[in-house]
Amino acid sequence: MAKRKLSHQQKRRITKAQQSINLDDENTHQGLIISHHGGEVEVQPASQGHSNIHCKLRTNLGAIVCGDQVYYRQENHDPSIIAIKPRLNLLQRLDGFGQLKAVAANVSQLIICLSIEPEPNLFLLDQYLLSAEQQQIEVLIVLNKIDLVDNNNSDPFDLKKIYSPMNYRVIHTSIKNNLNIDTLQQLCVKHTNVISGVSGVGKSSITKAILPETEIPIGEISEMNREGKHTTRTSRLYHLPLGGNLIDTPGVRGFNPIFDDSIPIASGFREINALAQNCRFSNCQHTHEPRCAVVNAVNSGEINKNRYENYLKLLQESEK
Ligand SMILES: Nc1nc2c(ncn2[C@@H]2O[C@H](COP(=O)(O)OP(=O)(O)OP(=O)(O)O)[C@@H](O)[C@H]2O)c(=O)[nH]1
Ligand SMILES: [Mg+2]
Ligand SMILES: [Zn+2]
C-alpha cells in the first residue's frame, strides 16, 4: 500500500539523517517536542535548567509530533532540528483525504475522551480502539460531563456494560463536580498519555483539572448544534506532577485507522479476535462463512451487535 511505503521512506530518511549526526559536536543537543505549529516546534532541552526553545524544521525530516525525542543544532541563535530519535511508537490516523497524519509519538496510553454532550459516537470509539490495538497502546475510555445526566453517574450509553467485558477501562468523570479526577490522575502517572476526542467533550478541561497550575484555554460548546468550537488548535505536551506526560490535542472530526494488510481488522476487536480460533476456517472474515463462531456469538447476543456492525464497516472500508 502506498501509505505504508511512505512510512518506510520516512524511516530511511530518519536513519540516514541520524547516521550523519556528530554527537560530539558541542552544538548538537537533545530535546523533547512540546508542541508543533506552522514550520516551528517548541523543544524542551534534555539538559536541565535550560528553558524551552523554538526550532525551525528541516523539510526532509518527515512529521515531527509531540512526544518526539529529537536532536537539534544550536548555532547563531537559530536552532534547527536535525533528526528524530527512533520512536517507540507513533500514533497515526488517516485524514479526510486518506493521507497519514501523525498524532503523537512515544505514547503509552491513549485516553479516548467522550462526553454526555456532544454525545458519544461509538463507531468513532471503535476506530480509536482499532488504532490503539494496531499500535499496541494502552487505552482508557473516559465518559466526561456525567453531571449532565439527571440520575448522576448512570451512563445512558452503557459504555461500561459494552466495553468492560473486553477489559477496557471505562471511567465516568465530571469536571463540574470534580468526579473521578483523582482516579484519572492516578491512571495517567508514569505514562505518556494522549487525550483525544471530538471538539467540546472536555479534553482541555480534564487536562487543566489534572494540572491546575497550568494556563490552558477552555472553549464553549455551541448553543446551536451542541458541538465544540475547536478551541485547542495545536497539540501540547504537559508534564504531570507525579511523573509522566499528558498531550492535549485538538478536537477530531474522525479517527480513521490505518489499514495495514499485516494487521487484520479483527485484531482490533478483542472479543471477535478471541473467538476467531473457534471458526471453521482459519482465514474466516466472520462475514458469511459457514460455522463462524463470531456470527454465532452475535446471534446469541454474546457479541454486541453494534460492535460487530462497526467491524463489518471497517472491514469493508479496508477492502476499498
Ligand atoms: N457540565 C460539564 N461541562 C464540562 C465538563 N467538562 C468540560 N465542560 C465544558 O465543555 C466545554 C468544552 O470544554 P473543552 O475542555 O474546551 O473541550 P475540548 O474537548 O478541549 O474541545 P476542543 O479544544 O475544541 O477540542 C466547556 O464549556 C467546558 O466548561 C463537565 O464535566 N461537565
Ligand atoms: Mg481543547
Ligand atoms: Zn468467523
Coordinates of C-alpha atoms and ligand atoms in Angstrom, one line a residue:
M1 CA 0.0 0.0 0.0
A2 CA 1.3 3.5 -0.8
K3 CA 0.7 4.7 2.7
R4 CA 3.0 2.0 4.2
K5 CA 5.7 2.9 1.6
L6 CA 5.7 6.5 2.7
S7 CA 6.3 5.4 6.3
H8 CA 9.3 3.2 5.3
Q9 CA 10.7 6.1 3.2
Q10 CA 10.3 8.3 6.2
K11 CA 12.1 5.7 8.4
R12 CA 15.0 5.5 5.9
R13 CA 15.3 9.3 5.8
I14 CA 15.4 9.4 9.6
T15 CA 18.1 6.7 9.8
K16 CA 20.1 8.5 7.2
A17 CA 19.9 11.8 9.0
Q18 CA 20.7 10.0 12.2
Q19 CA 23.9 8.5 10.8
S20 CA 25.2 11.8 9.7
I21 CA 24.9 13.4 13.2
N22 CA 28.0 14.1 15.1
L23 CA 27.1 13.7 18.7
D24 CA 30.4 15.0 19.9
D25 CA 29.7 18.3 18.2
E26 CA 29.2 20.8 21.0
N27 CA 26.4 22.5 19.1
T28 CA 24.3 19.3 18.9
H29 CA 21.8 18.8 21.7
Q30 CA 18.9 16.5 22.6
G31 CA 15.3 17.5 23.4
L32 CA 11.6 16.7 23.6
I33 CA 8.9 18.1 21.4
I34 CA 6.4 20.0 23.4
S35 CA 4.3 21.4 20.6
H36 CA 4.4 21.9 16.8
H37 CA 2.8 24.8 14.9
G38 CA 3.5 26.1 11.5
G39 CA 7.1 25.4 10.5
E40 CA 8.2 25.6 14.1
V41 CA 8.4 23.3 17.1
E42 CA 8.8 24.1 20.8
V43 CA 11.6 21.9 22.3
Q44 CA 12.4 21.2 25.9
P45 CA 16.2 20.7 26.1
A46 CA 17.2 17.4 27.7
S47 CA 19.8 19.1 29.8
Q48 CA 18.2 20.6 32.9
G49 CA 18.0 24.2 33.7
H50 CA 17.5 25.4 30.1
S51 CA 14.3 27.0 29.1
N52 CA 12.3 25.7 26.1
I53 CA 13.4 26.9 22.7
H54 CA 11.7 27.3 19.3
C55 CA 13.3 25.5 16.4
K56 CA 12.8 25.6 12.7
L57 CA 12.1 22.4 10.9
R58 CA 14.0 20.9 8.0
T59 CA 11.8 19.8 5.3
N60 CA 13.4 16.4 4.9
L61 CA 12.6 15.1 8.4
G62 CA 9.0 13.9 7.9
A63 CA 6.4 14.5 10.5
I64 CA 7.5 15.7 13.9
V65 CA 5.0 15.5 16.7
C66 CA 4.6 16.0 20.4
G67 CA 6.4 13.3 22.3
D68 CA 9.2 13.0 19.7
Q69 CA 12.8 12.9 21.1
V70 CA 15.0 14.9 18.7
Y71 CA 18.5 16.2 18.1
Y72 CA 18.8 19.9 17.3
R73 CA 21.7 22.2 16.5
Q74 CA 22.1 25.5 18.1
E75 CA 24.1 27.9 16.0
N76 CA 23.9 31.7 15.8
H77 CA 20.7 31.8 17.9
D78 CA 18.9 30.0 15.1
P79 CA 18.3 26.4 16.3
S80 CA 17.1 23.7 14.0
I81 CA 16.0 20.1 14.4
I82 CA 18.4 17.8 12.6
A83 CA 17.0 14.3 13.4
I84 CA 14.3 12.4 15.2
K85 CA 15.4 9.6 17.6
P86 CA 13.9 6.2 16.8
R87 CA 10.3 6.1 18.2
L88 CA 8.8 3.5 20.5
N89 CA 5.6 4.1 18.5
L90 CA 3.7 6.7 16.5
L91 CA 0.0 7.2 16.9
Q92 CA -1.3 7.8 13.4
R93 CA -4.6 8.1 11.6
L94 CA -5.7 8.8 8.1
D95 CA -7.1 12.3 7.5
G96 CA -10.2 13.0 5.3
F97 CA -8.0 12.8 2.2
G98 CA -6.6 9.4 3.0
Q99 CA -3.2 10.8 4.0
L100 CA -1.2 9.6 7.0
K101 CA -1.5 12.0 9.9
A102 CA 0.8 11.6 12.9
V103 CA -0.8 12.5 16.2
A104 CA 1.8 11.9 18.8
A105 CA 5.0 9.8 19.3
N106 CA 6.3 7.6 22.1
V107 CA 2.8 7.3 23.6
S108 CA 2.0 4.6 26.1
Q109 CA -1.7 5.4 26.8
L110 CA -4.5 6.7 24.7
I111 CA -7.3 8.4 26.6
I112 CA -10.3 8.4 24.4
C113 CA -12.5 11.2 25.7
L114 CA -16.2 11.1 25.1
S115 CA -19.0 13.1 26.8
I116 CA -22.7 13.2 27.5
E117 CA -22.9 16.2 25.3
P118 CA -21.7 16.1 22.5
E119 CA -22.8 12.5 22.7
P120 CA -20.5 9.5 22.0
N121 CA -20.2 8.2 18.5
L122 CA -19.5 4.5 19.0
F123 CA -18.1 4.0 15.5
L124 CA -15.5 6.6 16.2
L125 CA -14.7 4.9 19.5
D126 CA -14.2 1.6 17.8
Q127 CA -12.0 3.3 15.2
Y128 CA -9.8 4.6 18.1
L129 CA -9.7 1.2 19.7
L130 CA -8.6 -0.4 16.4
S131 CA -5.8 2.2 16.1
A132 CA -4.7 1.6 19.7
E133 CA -4.6 -2.2 19.2
Q134 CA -2.7 -1.8 16.0
Q135 CA -0.1 0.3 17.7
Q136 CA -0.1 -1.6 21.0
I137 CA -1.0 1.4 23.0
E138 CA -3.0 1.1 26.3
V139 CA -6.4 2.6 26.3
L140 CA -8.6 4.5 28.8
I141 CA -12.1 5.3 27.9
V142 CA -13.4 8.4 29.6
L143 CA -17.0 9.5 29.6
N144 CA -17.0 13.1 30.8
K145 CA -19.8 15.5 31.8
I146 CA -21.6 12.8 33.7
D147 CA -23.1 15.6 35.7
L148 CA -25.4 16.3 32.7
V149 CA -27.2 13.0 33.3
D150 CA -30.3 13.5 35.5
N151 CA -29.6 10.4 37.6
N152 CA -26.0 11.3 38.3
N153 CA -23.3 8.6 37.4
S154 CA -25.6 6.4 35.3
D155 CA -24.4 6.2 31.7
P156 CA -27.2 6.3 29.2
F157 CA -24.8 4.9 26.5
D158 CA -23.9 1.7 28.5
L159 CA -20.2 2.1 27.8
K160 CA -19.1 0.2 30.8
K161 CA -21.5 -2.6 30.0
I162 CA -20.3 -2.9 26.4
Y163 CA -16.5 -2.3 26.8
S164 CA -15.6 -3.6 30.3
P165 CA -16.1 -7.3 29.4
M166 CA -13.3 -6.9 26.8
N167 CA -11.0 -5.5 29.5
Y168 CA -11.2 -1.8 28.5
R169 CA -11.3 0.5 31.5
V170 CA -14.2 3.0 31.4
I171 CA -14.3 6.0 33.8
H172 CA -17.1 8.4 34.3
T173 CA -15.8 11.9 35.1
S174 CA -17.2 15.3 35.8
I175 CA -15.1 18.4 35.8
K176 CA -18.0 20.4 37.2
N177 CA -18.5 18.1 40.2
N178 CA -14.8 17.0 40.4
L179 CA -15.8 13.4 40.0
N180 CA -13.1 10.8 39.5
I181 CA -10.4 13.3 38.5
D182 CA -8.1 11.8 41.2
T183 CA -8.6 8.3 39.8
L184 CA -7.8 9.6 36.3
Q185 CA -4.8 11.4 37.6
Q186 CA -3.5 8.2 39.2
L187 CA -4.1 6.2 36.0
C188 CA -2.1 8.7 34.0
V189 CA 1.0 8.5 36.2
K190 CA 4.2 7.3 34.5
H191 CA 2.5 7.1 31.1
T192 CA 2.9 9.3 28.2
N193 CA -0.8 9.9 27.7
V194 CA -2.5 11.4 24.7
I195 CA -6.1 12.6 25.2
S196 CA -8.2 12.7 22.0
G197 CA -11.9 13.0 21.0
V198 CA -14.2 15.3 19.2
S199 CA -14.3 19.1 19.9
G200 CA -16.1 20.1 23.1
V201 CA -16.0 16.8 25.1
G202 CA -13.7 18.4 27.7
K203 CA -10.2 17.3 26.8
S204 CA -8.6 20.6 27.8
S205 CA -10.9 20.8 30.9
I206 CA -9.6 17.4 32.0
T207 CA -6.0 18.4 31.3
K208 CA -6.5 21.5 33.3
A209 CA -8.1 19.6 36.2
I210 CA -5.1 17.4 36.4
L211 CA -2.7 20.3 36.1
P212 CA -4.5 23.2 37.8
E213 CA -1.4 25.4 37.8
T214 CA -1.3 25.5 34.0
E215 CA -2.9 28.0 31.7
I216 CA -5.0 26.1 29.2
P217 CA -7.7 27.7 27.1
I218 CA -11.2 26.1 27.5
G219 CA -13.9 26.6 24.9
E220 CA -17.6 26.6 25.0
I221 CA -20.0 24.4 23.1
S222 CA -22.2 26.0 20.5
E223 CA -25.8 26.7 21.6
M224 CA -26.9 26.0 18.1
N225 CA -25.6 22.5 17.3
R226 CA -24.2 21.4 20.8
E227 CA -20.8 20.8 19.3
G228 CA -17.4 22.2 20.4
K229 CA -15.8 25.2 18.7
H230 CA -12.4 23.7 18.1
T231 CA -10.7 25.7 20.8
T232 CA -7.5 23.8 21.0
R233 CA -5.7 24.4 17.8
T234 CA -2.4 22.5 18.3
S235 CA -1.3 19.6 20.5
R236 CA 0.7 20.3 23.5
L237 CA 2.6 18.1 25.9
Y238 CA 2.4 18.8 29.7
H239 CA 4.5 17.1 32.4
L240 CA 2.4 15.5 35.2
P241 CA 3.3 16.4 38.8
L242 CA 3.6 12.7 39.8
G243 CA 5.6 11.6 36.7
G244 CA 4.6 11.1 33.1
N245 CA 3.1 13.3 30.5
L246 CA -0.2 14.3 29.1
I247 CA -0.7 15.5 25.5
D248 CA -3.8 17.6 24.9
T249 CA -4.9 17.5 21.3
P250 CA -7.3 19.5 19.1
G251 CA -10.8 18.0 18.6
V252 CA -11.0 15.5 15.7
R253 CA -13.8 15.1 13.2
G254 CA -12.9 11.4 12.7
F255 CA -10.1 9.0 13.7
N256 CA -9.7 6.7 10.7
P257 CA -7.3 3.8 11.4
I258 CA -4.6 2.9 9.0
F259 CA -5.4 -0.2 7.0
D260 CA -2.4 -2.4 7.2
D261 CA -2.6 -5.8 5.4
S262 CA -0.4 -7.4 8.0
I263 CA -2.8 -6.5 10.8
P264 CA -6.3 -8.0 10.3
I265 CA -9.2 -5.7 11.3
A266 CA -10.4 -8.4 13.7
S267 CA -7.3 -8.0 15.8
G268 CA -8.7 -4.5 16.7
F269 CA -11.8 -6.1 18.1
R270 CA -10.8 -8.1 21.2
E271 CA -14.0 -10.1 21.5
I272 CA -14.0 -11.0 17.9
N273 CA -10.3 -11.9 17.9
A274 CA -10.8 -14.1 20.9
L275 CA -13.5 -16.2 19.2
A276 CA -11.9 -16.4 15.8
Q277 CA -9.9 -19.5 16.7
N278 CA -13.2 -21.4 17.0
C279 CA -14.3 -20.6 13.4
R280 CA -14.2 -23.4 10.9
F281 CA -11.8 -21.6 8.6
S282 CA -8.6 -20.2 9.9
N283 CA -8.9 -17.3 7.5
C284 CA -12.5 -16.6 8.4
Q285 CA -13.5 -13.0 7.9
H286 CA -16.7 -13.5 10.0
T287 CA -19.0 -12.3 7.3
H288 CA -20.8 -15.1 5.5
E289 CA -18.6 -18.2 6.2
P290 CA -20.3 -21.4 7.5
R291 CA -19.7 -22.4 11.1
C292 CA -18.4 -19.0 12.1
A293 CA -18.0 -18.7 15.9
V294 CA -18.2 -14.9 15.7
V295 CA -21.5 -14.8 13.7
N296 CA -22.9 -17.4 16.1
A297 CA -21.9 -15.2 19.1
V298 CA -23.5 -12.1 17.5
N299 CA -26.7 -14.1 17.0
S300 CA -26.7 -15.4 20.6
G301 CA -26.1 -11.9 21.9
E302 CA -22.6 -12.7 23.3
I303 CA -21.0 -10.2 21.0
N304 CA -22.5 -6.7 20.9
K305 CA -24.3 -6.2 17.5
N306 CA -23.3 -2.6 17.1
R307 CA -19.6 -3.6 17.7
Y308 CA -19.9 -6.3 15.0
E309 CA -21.6 -3.9 12.6
N310 CA -18.7 -1.5 13.1
Y311 CA -16.3 -4.3 12.5
L312 CA -18.0 -5.1 9.2
K313 CA -18.0 -1.4 8.2
L314 CA -14.2 -1.1 8.8
L315 CA -13.6 -4.4 7.0
Q316 CA -15.5 -3.0 4.0
E317 CA -13.5 0.2 4.1
S318 CA -10.2 -1.6 4.3
E319 CA -11.1 -3.5 1.1
K320 CA -11.9 -0.4 -0.9
Ligands
LIG1 N1 -21.2 20.2 32.5 C1 -19.9 20.0 32.2 N2 -19.3 20.7 31.3 C2 -18.0 20.5 31.1 C3 -17.3 19.4 31.7 N3 -16.0 19.4 31.2 C4 -15.9 20.4 30.3 N4 -17.1 21.0 30.2 C5 -17.4 22.2 29.3 O1 -17.3 21.8 28.0 C6 -16.9 22.8 27.2 C7 -15.7 22.4 26.3 O2 -14.6 22.1 27.1 P1 -13.1 22.0 26.5 O3 -12.3 21.5 27.6 O4 -12.7 23.2 25.8 O5 -13.3 20.9 25.4 P2 -12.2 20.2 24.4 O6 -12.5 18.8 24.2 O7 -10.9 20.6 24.8 O8 -12.6 21.0 23.0 P3 -11.6 21.4 21.8 O9 -10.4 22.0 22.3 O10 -12.5 22.3 20.9 O11 -11.3 20.1 21.0 C8 -16.5 24.0 28.1 O12 -17.6 24.9 28.2 C9 -16.4 23.3 29.5 O13 -16.6 24.1 30.6 C10 -18.0 18.6 32.7 O14 -17.5 17.7 33.3 N5 -19.3 18.9 32.9
MG2 MG -9.3 21.6 23.9
ZN3 ZN -15.6 -16.5 11.7

